[in-house]
PDB file of C-alpha atoms in Angstrom:
ATOM      1  CA  MET A   1     132.747  99.638 110.942  1.00  0.00           C
ATOM      2  CA  THR A   2     133.189 101.088 114.433  1.00  0.00           C
ATOM      3  CA  GLN A   3     131.884  99.014 117.333  1.00  0.00           C
ATOM      4  CA  HIS A   4     130.059 101.004 120.012  1.00  0.00           C
ATOM      5  CA  SER A   5     127.603  98.571 121.486  1.00  0.00           C
ATOM      6  CA  ASP A   6     129.001  95.200 122.937  1.00  0.00           C
ATOM      7  CA  GLY A   7     125.530  93.548 123.800  1.00  0.00           C
ATOM      8  CA  VAL A   8     124.799  90.060 122.177  1.00  0.00           C
ATOM      9  CA  ILE A   9     122.785  90.960 118.799  1.00  0.00           C
ATOM     10  CA  ALA A  10     120.324  88.388 117.917  1.00  0.00           C
ATOM     11  CA  VAL A  11     119.572  87.939 114.133  1.00  0.00           C
ATOM     12  CA  THR A  12     116.170  86.105 112.991  1.00  0.00           C
ATOM     13  CA  GLY A  13     116.398  85.102 109.229  1.00  0.00           C
ATOM     14  CA  ALA A  14     119.945  83.875 110.253  1.00  0.00           C
ATOM     15  CA  THR A  15     120.012  81.327 107.067  1.00  0.00           C
ATOM     16  CA  GLY A  16     118.145  84.045 104.543  1.00  0.00           C
ATOM     17  CA  ASP A  17     120.284  86.283 102.245  1.00  0.00           C
ATOM     18  CA  VAL A  18     120.400  89.961 104.266  1.00  0.00           C
ATOM     19  CA  GLY A  19     120.033  88.110 107.801  1.00  0.00           C
ATOM     20  CA  GLY A  20     122.687  85.562 106.544  1.00  0.00           C
ATOM     21  CA  GLN A  21     124.982  88.466 105.214  1.00  0.00           C
ATOM     22  CA  THR A  22     124.589  90.737 108.415  1.00  0.00           C
ATOM     23  CA  VAL A  23     125.473  87.692 110.924  1.00  0.00           C
ATOM     24  CA  GLU A  24     128.678  87.467 108.766  1.00  0.00           C
ATOM     25  CA  ARG A  25     129.343  91.240 109.175  1.00  0.00           C
ATOM     26  CA  LEU A  26     128.673  91.230 112.874  1.00  0.00           C
ATOM     27  CA  ARG A  27     130.555  88.255 113.411  1.00  0.00           C
ATOM     28  CA  ALA A  28     133.977  89.484 111.302  1.00  0.00           C
ATOM     29  CA  ALA A  29     133.441  92.889 113.294  1.00  0.00           C
ATOM     30  CA  GLY A  30     134.143  90.721 116.695  1.00  0.00           C
ATOM     31  CA  ALA A  31     130.418  91.462 117.595  1.00  0.00           C
ATOM     32  CA  PRO A  32     128.480  88.859 120.086  1.00  0.00           C
ATOM     33  CA  VAL A  33     126.293  87.592 117.507  1.00  0.00           C
ATOM     34  CA  ARG A  34     123.385  85.017 118.014  1.00  0.00           C
ATOM     35  CA  ALA A  35     121.182  83.412 115.141  1.00  0.00           C
ATOM     36  CA  ILE A  36     117.861  82.600 115.523  1.00  0.00           C
ATOM     37  CA  VAL A  37     117.088  79.540 113.452  1.00  0.00           C
ATOM     38  CA  ARG A  38     114.142  77.089 113.357  1.00  0.00           C
ATOM     39  CA  ARG A  39     115.972  73.693 112.902  1.00  0.00           C
ATOM     40  CA  PRO A  40     118.209  71.829 114.899  1.00  0.00           C
ATOM     41  CA  ASP A  41     120.536  71.305 111.982  1.00  0.00           C
ATOM     42  CA  GLN A  42     121.044  75.035 111.607  1.00  0.00           C
ATOM     43  CA  VAL A  43     121.823  75.091 115.044  1.00  0.00           C
ATOM     44  CA  ASP A  44     124.399  72.674 114.444  1.00  0.00           C
ATOM     45  CA  ALA A  45     125.653  74.163 111.326  1.00  0.00           C
ATOM     46  CA  PHE A  46     126.062  77.760 113.136  1.00  0.00           C
ATOM     47  CA  ALA A  47     127.734  76.058 115.764  1.00  0.00           C
ATOM     48  CA  ALA A  48     130.363  74.181 113.706  1.00  0.00           C
ATOM     49  CA  ARG A  49     131.087  77.895 112.133  1.00  0.00           C
ATOM     50  CA  GLY A  50     131.466  79.007 116.065  1.00  0.00           C
ATOM     51  CA  ILE A  51     128.536  81.208 115.669  1.00  0.00           C
ATOM     52  CA  GLU A  52     125.859  81.018 118.631  1.00  0.00           C
ATOM     53  CA  ALA A  53     122.394  79.716 117.588  1.00  0.00           C
ATOM     54  CA  ARG A  54     119.151  79.304 119.373  1.00  0.00           C
ATOM     55  CA  LEU A  55     116.181  77.119 118.171  1.00  0.00           C
ATOM     56  CA  ALA A  56     113.102  79.252 118.101  1.00  0.00           C
ATOM     57  CA  ASP A  57     109.879  79.566 115.405  1.00  0.00           C
ATOM     58  CA  LEU A  58     108.275  82.965 115.119  1.00  0.00           C
ATOM     59  CA  GLY A  59     105.206  81.592 115.469  1.00  0.00           C
ATOM     60  CA  ASP A  60     106.150  80.301 118.925  1.00  0.00           C
ATOM     61  CA  PRO A  61     106.005  83.178 121.388  1.00  0.00           C
ATOM     62  CA  ALA A  62     107.317  81.461 124.408  1.00  0.00           C
ATOM     63  CA  ALA A  63     110.242  79.284 122.562  1.00  0.00           C
ATOM     64  CA  LEU A  64     111.251  82.952 120.987  1.00  0.00           C
ATOM     65  CA  THR A  65     110.934  84.856 124.419  1.00  0.00           C
ATOM     66  CA  ASP A  66     113.775  82.397 125.684  1.00  0.00           C
ATOM     67  CA  ALA A  67     115.826  82.581 122.408  1.00  0.00           C
ATOM     68  CA  LEU A  68     116.092  86.130 123.290  1.00  0.00           C
ATOM     69  CA  ALA A  69     117.217  86.318 126.702  1.00  0.00           C
ATOM     70  CA  GLY A  70     120.069  88.278 127.388  1.00  0.00           C
ATOM     71  CA  VAL A  71     119.945  90.028 124.095  1.00  0.00           C
ATOM     72  CA  ASP A  72     120.585  93.736 123.662  1.00  0.00           C
ATOM     73  CA  GLN A  73     119.431  94.200 120.214  1.00  0.00           C
ATOM     74  CA  LEU A  74     117.307  92.349 117.813  1.00  0.00           C
ATOM     75  CA  PHE A  75     117.581  92.563 113.864  1.00  0.00           C
ATOM     76  CA  LEU A  76     114.285  91.522 112.767  1.00  0.00           C
ATOM     77  CA  VAL A  77     113.756  89.791 109.688  1.00  0.00           C
ATOM     78  CA  THR A  78     110.707  87.656 108.500  1.00  0.00           C
ATOM     79  CA  ALA A  79     110.228  85.743 105.489  1.00  0.00           C
ATOM     80  CA  ALA A  80     107.621  86.499 103.105  1.00  0.00           C
ATOM     81  CA  SER A  81     104.460  84.303 104.002  1.00  0.00           C
ATOM     82  CA  PRO A  82     100.474  84.674 104.999  1.00  0.00           C
ATOM     83  CA  ARG A  83     102.068  84.713 108.082  1.00  0.00           C
ATOM     84  CA  GLN A  84     104.435  87.341 107.903  1.00  0.00           C
ATOM     85  CA  ALA A  85     102.865  90.083 110.221  1.00  0.00           C
ATOM     86  CA  GLY A  86     101.919  87.673 112.796  1.00  0.00           C
ATOM     87  CA  HIS A  87     105.397  86.706 113.041  1.00  0.00           C
ATOM     88  CA  GLY A  88     106.662  90.044 113.185  1.00  0.00           C
ATOM     89  CA  ARG A  89     104.172  91.130 116.014  1.00  0.00           C
ATOM     90  CA  THR A  90     105.176  87.954 117.960  1.00  0.00           C
ATOM     91  CA  ALA A  91     108.877  88.809 117.931  1.00  0.00           C
ATOM     92  CA  VAL A  92     108.363  92.060 118.875  1.00  0.00           C
ATOM     93  CA  ASP A  93     106.349  91.148 122.001  1.00  0.00           C
ATOM     94  CA  ALA A  94     108.973  88.380 122.452  1.00  0.00           C
ATOM     95  CA  ALA A  95     111.316  90.900 122.346  1.00  0.00           C
ATOM     96  CA  ARG A  96     109.943  93.075 124.695  1.00  0.00           C
ATOM     97  CA  SER A  97     109.200  90.377 127.560  1.00  0.00           C
ATOM     98  CA  ALA A  98     112.698  89.166 126.921  1.00  0.00           C
ATOM     99  CA  GLY A  99     114.179  92.432 128.004  1.00  0.00           C
ATOM    100  CA  VAL A 100     115.423  93.199 124.593  1.00  0.00           C
ATOM    101  CA  ARG A 101     116.692  96.608 124.550  1.00  0.00           C
ATOM    102  CA  ALA A 102     116.467  97.444 121.015  1.00  0.00           C
ATOM    103  CA  ILE A 103     114.925  96.367 117.204  1.00  0.00           C
ATOM    104  CA  VAL A 104     115.982  97.003 113.851  1.00  0.00           C
ATOM    105  CA  HIS A 105     113.042  96.036 111.392  1.00  0.00           C
ATOM    106  CA  LEU A 106     114.215  94.916 107.831  1.00  0.00           C
ATOM    107  CA  SER A 107     110.948  96.405 106.265  1.00  0.00           C
ATOM    108  CA  GLY A 108     110.552  97.377 102.834  1.00  0.00           C
ATOM    109  CA  GLY A 109     110.629 100.452 100.975  1.00  0.00           C
ATOM    110  CA  ASP A 110     107.183  99.967  99.951  1.00  0.00           C
ATOM    111  CA  ALA A 111     105.495  99.150 102.958  1.00  0.00           C
ATOM    112  CA  ALA A 112     102.067 100.410 103.286  1.00  0.00           C
ATOM    113  CA  GLU A 113      98.726  99.621 105.108  1.00  0.00           C
ATOM    114  CA  HIS A 114      96.496  98.977 101.813  1.00  0.00           C
ATOM    115  CA  SER A 115      99.134  97.823  99.656  1.00  0.00           C
ATOM    116  CA  PRO A 116      98.018  95.151  96.868  1.00  0.00           C
ATOM    117  CA  MET A 117     100.982  93.612  97.738  1.00  0.00           C
ATOM    118  CA  PRO A 118     100.707  90.954 100.789  1.00  0.00           C
ATOM    119  CA  TRP A 119     104.269  91.210 102.102  1.00  0.00           C
ATOM    120  CA  ALA A 120     104.357  94.913 101.618  1.00  0.00           C
ATOM    121  CA  ALA A 121     101.039  95.119 103.501  1.00  0.00           C
ATOM    122  CA  ALA A 122     102.268  92.875 106.285  1.00  0.00           C
ATOM    123  CA  ILE A 123     105.574  94.458 106.976  1.00  0.00           C
ATOM    124  CA  TRP A 124     103.541  97.687 107.566  1.00  0.00           C
ATOM    125  CA  GLN A 125     101.622  96.171 110.192  1.00  0.00           C
ATOM    126  CA  VAL A 126     105.175  95.096 111.608  1.00  0.00           C
ATOM    127  CA  ASP A 127     106.676  98.344 111.450  1.00  0.00           C
ATOM    128  CA  ARG A 128     103.536  99.707 113.643  1.00  0.00           C
ATOM    129  CA  ALA A 129     104.305  97.232 116.356  1.00  0.00           C
ATOM    130  CA  VAL A 130     108.193  97.912 116.642  1.00  0.00           C
ATOM    131  CA  ARG A 131     107.250 102.097 116.872  1.00  0.00           C
ATOM    132  CA  ALA A 132     104.698 101.123 119.663  1.00  0.00           C
ATOM    133  CA  SER A 133     106.722  98.662 121.375  1.00  0.00           C
ATOM    134  CA  GLY A 134     108.413 100.869 123.971  1.00  0.00           C
ATOM    135  CA  LEU A 135     111.667  99.673 122.737  1.00  0.00           C
ATOM    136  CA  GLU A 136     114.404 101.397 121.083  1.00  0.00           C
ATOM    137  CA  TRP A 137     114.318 101.507 117.293  1.00  0.00           C
ATOM    138  CA  THR A 138     115.519 101.815 113.803  1.00  0.00           C
ATOM    139  CA  ILE A 139     113.333 100.801 110.654  1.00  0.00           C
ATOM    140  CA  LEU A 140     114.976  99.938 107.462  1.00  0.00           C
ATOM    141  CA  HIS A 141     113.311 100.506 104.299  1.00  0.00           C
ATOM    142  CA  PRO A 142     115.256  98.759 101.363  1.00  0.00           C
ATOM    143  CA  SER A 143     113.864  99.172  97.770  1.00  0.00           C
ATOM    144  CA  GLY A 144     114.097  96.112  95.416  1.00  0.00           C
ATOM    145  CA  PHE A 145     116.583  93.414  95.790  1.00  0.00           C
ATOM    146  CA  MET A 146     118.868  92.702  92.637  1.00  0.00           C
ATOM    147  CA  THR A 147     119.128  89.302  94.003  1.00  0.00           C
ATOM    148  CA  ASN A 148     115.726  88.684  92.492  1.00  0.00           C
ATOM    149  CA  LEU A 149     116.820  89.145  89.154  1.00  0.00           C
ATOM    150  CA  VAL A 150     118.896  85.865  89.747  1.00  0.00           C
ATOM    151  CA  SER A 151     115.348  84.015  89.546  1.00  0.00           C
ATOM    152  CA  SER A 152     115.183  85.123  85.463  1.00  0.00           C
ATOM    153  CA  ALA A 153     118.613  84.145  84.962  1.00  0.00           C
ATOM    154  CA  PRO A 154     117.600  81.417  82.357  1.00  0.00           C
ATOM    155  CA  VAL A 155     115.981  83.621  80.364  1.00  0.00           C
ATOM    156  CA  ILE A 156     118.173  86.526  80.728  1.00  0.00           C
ATOM    157  CA  ARG A 157     121.257  83.932  79.500  1.00  0.00           C
ATOM    158  CA  ARG A 158     118.940  83.848  75.943  1.00  0.00           C
ATOM    159  CA  GLY A 159     118.771  87.506  75.919  1.00  0.00           C
ATOM    160  CA  VAL A 160     115.561  88.466  77.375  1.00  0.00           C
ATOM    161  CA  PHE A 161     114.712  90.171  80.441  1.00  0.00           C
ATOM    162  CA  PRO A 162     110.679  89.320  81.125  1.00  0.00           C
ATOM    163  CA  GLN A 163     108.948  91.985  83.578  1.00  0.00           C
ATOM    164  CA  THR A 164     105.680  94.157  83.512  1.00  0.00           C
ATOM    165  CA  MET A 165     107.042  96.974  85.655  1.00  0.00           C
ATOM    166  CA  GLY A 166     106.611  98.961  82.014  1.00  0.00           C
ATOM    167  CA  ARG A 167     108.061 102.720  82.537  1.00  0.00           C
ATOM    168  CA  GLY A 168     107.928 102.021  86.455  1.00  0.00           C
ATOM    169  CA  VAL A 169     111.369 102.878  88.010  1.00  0.00           C
ATOM    170  CA  ILE A 170     112.995 101.066  91.243  1.00  0.00           C
ATOM    171  CA  GLY A 171     116.028 102.280  93.168  1.00  0.00           C
ATOM    172  CA  TRP A 172     117.392  98.849  92.884  1.00  0.00           C
ATOM    173  CA  ILE A 173     119.940  97.669  95.631  1.00  0.00           C
ATOM    174  CA  ASP A 174     122.376  94.303  96.214  1.00  0.00           C
ATOM    175  CA  THR A 175     121.282  92.964  99.385  1.00  0.00           C
ATOM    176  CA  ALA A 176     125.065  93.029 100.075  1.00  0.00           C
ATOM    177  CA  ASP A 177     124.583  96.781 100.702  1.00  0.00           C
ATOM    178  CA  ILE A 178     121.301  96.464 103.014  1.00  0.00           C
ATOM    179  CA  ALA A 179     123.305  93.896 105.346  1.00  0.00           C
ATOM    180  CA  THR A 180     126.278  96.223 105.507  1.00  0.00           C
ATOM    181  CA  VAL A 181     123.666  99.108 106.673  1.00  0.00           C
ATOM    182  CA  ALA A 182     122.122  96.712 109.106  1.00  0.00           C
ATOM    183  CA  ALA A 183     125.317  95.737 110.680  1.00  0.00           C
ATOM    184  CA  THR A 184     126.541  99.210 110.661  1.00  0.00           C
ATOM    185  CA  VAL A 185     123.185 100.471 112.479  1.00  0.00           C
ATOM    186  CA  LEU A 186     123.727  97.455 114.918  1.00  0.00           C
ATOM    187  CA  LEU A 187     127.341  97.988 115.632  1.00  0.00           C
ATOM    188  CA  ARG A 188     126.762 101.558 117.073  1.00  0.00           C
ATOM    189  CA  GLY A 189     124.037 100.689 118.579  1.00  0.00           C
ATOM    190  CA  GLU A 190     122.200 103.826 118.511  1.00  0.00           C
ATOM    191  CA  HIS A 191     118.476 104.358 117.815  1.00  0.00           C
ATOM    192  CA  THR A 192     116.302 107.113 117.561  1.00  0.00           C
ATOM    193  CA  GLY A 193     113.549 106.092 115.660  1.00  0.00           C
ATOM    194  CA  ALA A 194     115.195 106.645 112.246  1.00  0.00           C
ATOM    195  CA  GLU A 195     113.927 105.204 108.845  1.00  0.00           C
ATOM    196  CA  PRO A 196     116.488 105.306 106.439  1.00  0.00           C
ATOM    197  CA  VAL A 197     115.059 104.247 102.743  1.00  0.00           C
ATOM    198  CA  LEU A 198     117.995 102.281 101.520  1.00  0.00           C
ATOM    199  CA  THR A 199     118.068 102.347  97.410  1.00  0.00           C
ATOM    200  CA  GLY A 200     120.720 101.891  94.853  1.00  0.00           C
ATOM    201  CA  PRO A 201     122.482 104.475  92.833  1.00  0.00           C
ATOM    202  CA  GLU A 202     120.039 105.025  90.182  1.00  0.00           C
ATOM    203  CA  LEU A 203     116.103 104.552  89.555  1.00  0.00           C
ATOM    204  CA  LEU A 204     116.063 101.997  86.867  1.00  0.00           C
ATOM    205  CA  ASP A 205     113.023 101.002  84.620  1.00  0.00           C
ATOM    206  CA  GLY A 206     112.886  97.540  82.835  1.00  0.00           C
ATOM    207  CA  HIS A 207     115.082  98.781  80.159  1.00  0.00           C
ATOM    208  CA  GLY A 208     117.706 100.570  82.441  1.00  0.00           C
ATOM    209  CA  VAL A 209     117.624  97.066  84.263  1.00  0.00           C
ATOM    210  CA  ALA A 210     118.471  95.189  81.011  1.00  0.00           C
ATOM    211  CA  ARG A 211     121.306  97.775  79.932  1.00  0.00           C
ATOM    212  CA  GLY A 212     122.596  97.104  83.245  1.00  0.00           C
ATOM    213  CA  LEU A 213     122.710  93.494  83.048  1.00  0.00           C
ATOM    214  CA  SER A 214     124.170  93.885  78.933  1.00  0.00           C
ATOM    215  CA  GLU A 215     127.140  95.799  80.750  1.00  0.00           C
ATOM    216  CA  GLY A 216     127.682  93.537  83.752  1.00  0.00           C
ATOM    217  CA  LEU A 217     127.295  90.176  81.947  1.00  0.00           C
ATOM    218  CA  ASP A 218     129.306  91.603  79.068  1.00  0.00           C
ATOM    219  CA  ARG A 219     126.114  90.221  76.321  1.00  0.00           C
ATOM    220  CA  ARG A 220     122.918  91.874  75.378  1.00  0.00           C
ATOM    221  CA  VAL A 221     119.852  91.835  77.260  1.00  0.00           C
ATOM    222  CA  ARG A 222     116.777  93.400  75.957  1.00  0.00           C
ATOM    223  CA  TYR A 223     113.805  94.343  78.080  1.00  0.00           C
ATOM    224  CA  LEU A 224     110.413  92.118  77.221  1.00  0.00           C
ATOM    225  CA  HIS A 225     107.615  93.682  78.547  1.00  0.00           C
ATOM    226  CA  LEU A 226     104.803  91.222  79.734  1.00  0.00           C
ATOM    227  CA  PRO A 227     100.753  91.778  80.654  1.00  0.00           C
ATOM    228  CA  SER A 228     100.839  91.140  84.220  1.00  0.00           C
ATOM    229  CA  ARG A 229      98.836  87.768  83.680  1.00  0.00           C
ATOM    230  CA  VAL A 230     101.471  86.791  81.493  1.00  0.00           C
ATOM    231  CA  PHE A 231     104.033  87.532  84.023  1.00  0.00           C
ATOM    232  CA  ARG A 232     102.521  85.787  86.965  1.00  0.00           C
ATOM    233  CA  ALA A 233     101.856  82.722  84.425  1.00  0.00           C
ATOM    234  CA  LEU A 234     105.804  82.597  83.349  1.00  0.00           C
ATOM    235  CA  LEU A 235     106.486  82.638  87.321  1.00  0.00           C
ATOM    236  CA  ARG A 236     104.472  80.121  88.014  1.00  0.00           C
ATOM    237  CA  VAL A 237     106.190  77.863  85.478  1.00  0.00           C
ATOM    238  CA  GLY A 238     109.177  78.630  86.781  1.00  0.00           C
ATOM    239  CA  GLY A 239     108.095  77.180  89.800  1.00  0.00           C
ATOM    240  CA  VAL A 240     106.841  79.773  92.028  1.00  0.00           C
ATOM    241  CA  ASP A 241     104.217  79.247  94.410  1.00  0.00           C
ATOM    242  CA  ALA A 242     100.350  80.554  93.285  1.00  0.00           C
ATOM    243  CA  TRP A 243     100.504  83.307  96.781  1.00  0.00           C
ATOM    244  CA  GLN A 244     104.060  84.430  95.687  1.00  0.00           C
ATOM    245  CA  ALA A 245     103.182  84.710  91.960  1.00  0.00           C
ATOM    246  CA  GLU A 246     100.208  86.814  92.726  1.00  0.00           C
ATOM    247  CA  GLY A 247     102.485  88.885  95.084  1.00  0.00           C
ATOM    248  CA  LEU A 248     104.663  89.717  92.362  1.00  0.00           C
ATOM    249  CA  ARG A 249     102.254  90.518  89.530  1.00  0.00           C
ATOM    250  CA  ARG A 250     100.866  93.025  91.868  1.00  0.00           C
ATOM    251  CA  GLN A 251     104.209  94.758  92.818  1.00  0.00           C
ATOM    252  CA  PHE A 252     105.173  95.321  89.274  1.00  0.00           C
ATOM    253  CA  GLY A 253     102.501  95.316  87.536  1.00  0.00           C
ATOM    254  CA  ARG A 254     100.648  97.473  89.683  1.00  0.00           C
ATOM    255  CA  VAL A 255     102.921  98.775  92.348  1.00  0.00           C
ATOM    256  CA  ALA A 256     106.486  99.421  90.545  1.00  0.00           C
ATOM    257  CA  ARG A 257     104.509 100.221  87.134  1.00  0.00           C
ATOM    258  CA  ASN A 258     102.249 103.021  88.535  1.00  0.00           C
ATOM    259  CA  GLY A 259     105.172 104.456  91.211  1.00  0.00           C
ATOM    260  CA  LEU A 260     102.724 103.508  94.210  1.00  0.00           C
ATOM    261  CA  ASP A 261     104.059 103.681  97.713  1.00  0.00           C
ATOM    262  CA  GLY A 262     107.333 105.127  97.253  1.00  0.00           C
ATOM    263  CA  VAL A 263     108.860 102.674  95.545  1.00  0.00           C
ATOM    264  CA  ASP A 264     110.439 105.483  93.090  1.00  0.00           C
ATOM    265  CA  ALA A 265     112.419 106.787  95.819  1.00  0.00           C
ATOM    266  CA  SER A 266     116.124 107.504  95.945  1.00  0.00           C
ATOM    267  CA  THR A 267     118.264 108.709  98.374  1.00  0.00           C
ATOM    268  CA  ASP A 268     122.120 108.616  99.569  1.00  0.00           C
ATOM    269  CA  ASP A 269     121.199 106.877 102.929  1.00  0.00           C
ATOM    270  CA  VAL A 270     123.546 103.926 102.509  1.00  0.00           C
ATOM    271  CA  GLU A 271     126.195 105.954 101.664  1.00  0.00           C
ATOM    272  CA  ARG A 272     125.614 108.358 104.388  1.00  0.00           C
ATOM    273  CA  ILE A 273     125.305 105.549 106.788  1.00  0.00           C
ATOM    274  CA  THR A 274     127.943 103.272 105.646  1.00  0.00           C
ATOM    275  CA  GLY A 275     130.509 105.839 104.096  1.00  0.00           C
ATOM    276  CA  THR A 276     130.456 103.703 100.781  1.00  0.00           C
ATOM    277  CA  PRO A 277     128.323 104.436  97.835  1.00  0.00           C
ATOM    278  CA  PRO A 278     125.678 101.528  96.782  1.00  0.00           C
ATOM    279  CA  ARG A 279     126.788  98.952  93.864  1.00  0.00           C
ATOM    280  CA  SER A 280     125.288  99.447  90.595  1.00  0.00           C
ATOM    281  CA  ILE A 281     123.441  97.019  88.469  1.00  0.00           C
ATOM    282  CA  SER A 282     126.126  96.479  86.339  1.00  0.00           C
ATOM    283  CA  ASP A 283     128.591  95.912  88.990  1.00  0.00           C
ATOM    284  CA  TRP A 284     126.385  93.371  90.645  1.00  0.00           C
ATOM    285  CA  ALA A 285     125.894  91.315  87.690  1.00  0.00           C
ATOM    286  CA  ARG A 286     129.537  91.361  86.777  1.00  0.00           C
ATOM    287  CA  ALA A 287     129.911  89.866  90.242  1.00  0.00           C
ATOM    288  CA  HIS A 288     127.517  87.406  89.950  1.00  0.00           C
ATOM    289  CA  ARG A 289     128.258  86.588  85.900  1.00  0.00           C
ATOM    290  CA  ALA A 290     128.709  82.852  86.782  1.00  0.00           C
ATOM    291  CA  GLU A 291     125.621  82.172  88.847  1.00  0.00           C
ATOM    292  CA  MET A 292     123.480  84.347  86.154  1.00  0.00           C
ATOM    293  CA  LEU A 293     124.768  82.863  83.222  1.00  0.00           C
ATOM    294  CA  GLY A 294     125.337  79.267  84.642  1.00  0.00           C
ATOM    295  CA  GLU A 295     129.114  79.205  84.278  1.00  0.00           C
ATOM    296  CA  GLY A 296     131.676  77.097  86.853  1.00  0.00           C
TER     297      GLY A 296
END
């Protein structure tokens, strides 16, 4: 990754999947990076690794403005929750108040004002706030995360991939590729209102996902289509809370199954930005074999 910007890069969601991997890539490139975290023990954990961290909750405008003091670019990652839209808007306001030059927002490929999924509607609101902020910005629109398949690992080990997406297709993407794009964009530091759509190398329905898992895990996995309400019940049994389980039912049973809100997009934006093709689902499964199969 070629670095053109030498200002401090702040990252929210730094203890999560995409945010955490982005922090590591920025650090490896020698960029001054600051993790924004919610708990003192997280500040200490980053400090032990030689990474600056500041304490601030996305629901606390004053603390967040203080935490962003001296920051050049903000990588804004918000967690899916009923407060997501408010958290995102607060972060945009805090960035503007703190004098941040640019925001890179982790949105979604399915962001839509009237989406039946609460998080897709929420990130659409954050996108709107970013565009209207008066700051420089880039908005990333990734497709479905391959890492979300980990929650199905217990049944995948039994040779079944249960879903409710039917023949709907998604350009499933490895979160490592998303983080590489984010880090590349932040290191370049040039923001002109681009909104790349980040997808994996192919569009896959449930049967395609099962084939990719079978190849990567070297064992047969078959797709089992479930009615959406049965799918939601299965998620609840697996420990997913009611709010998220209902959102996932809508995500796959309505949006993905029917190709709504651009979820069936396929682009070469990952390779165009990073110079490297995105990882296939079979390669992802191969790399995560131990986790998926409970080995080791």
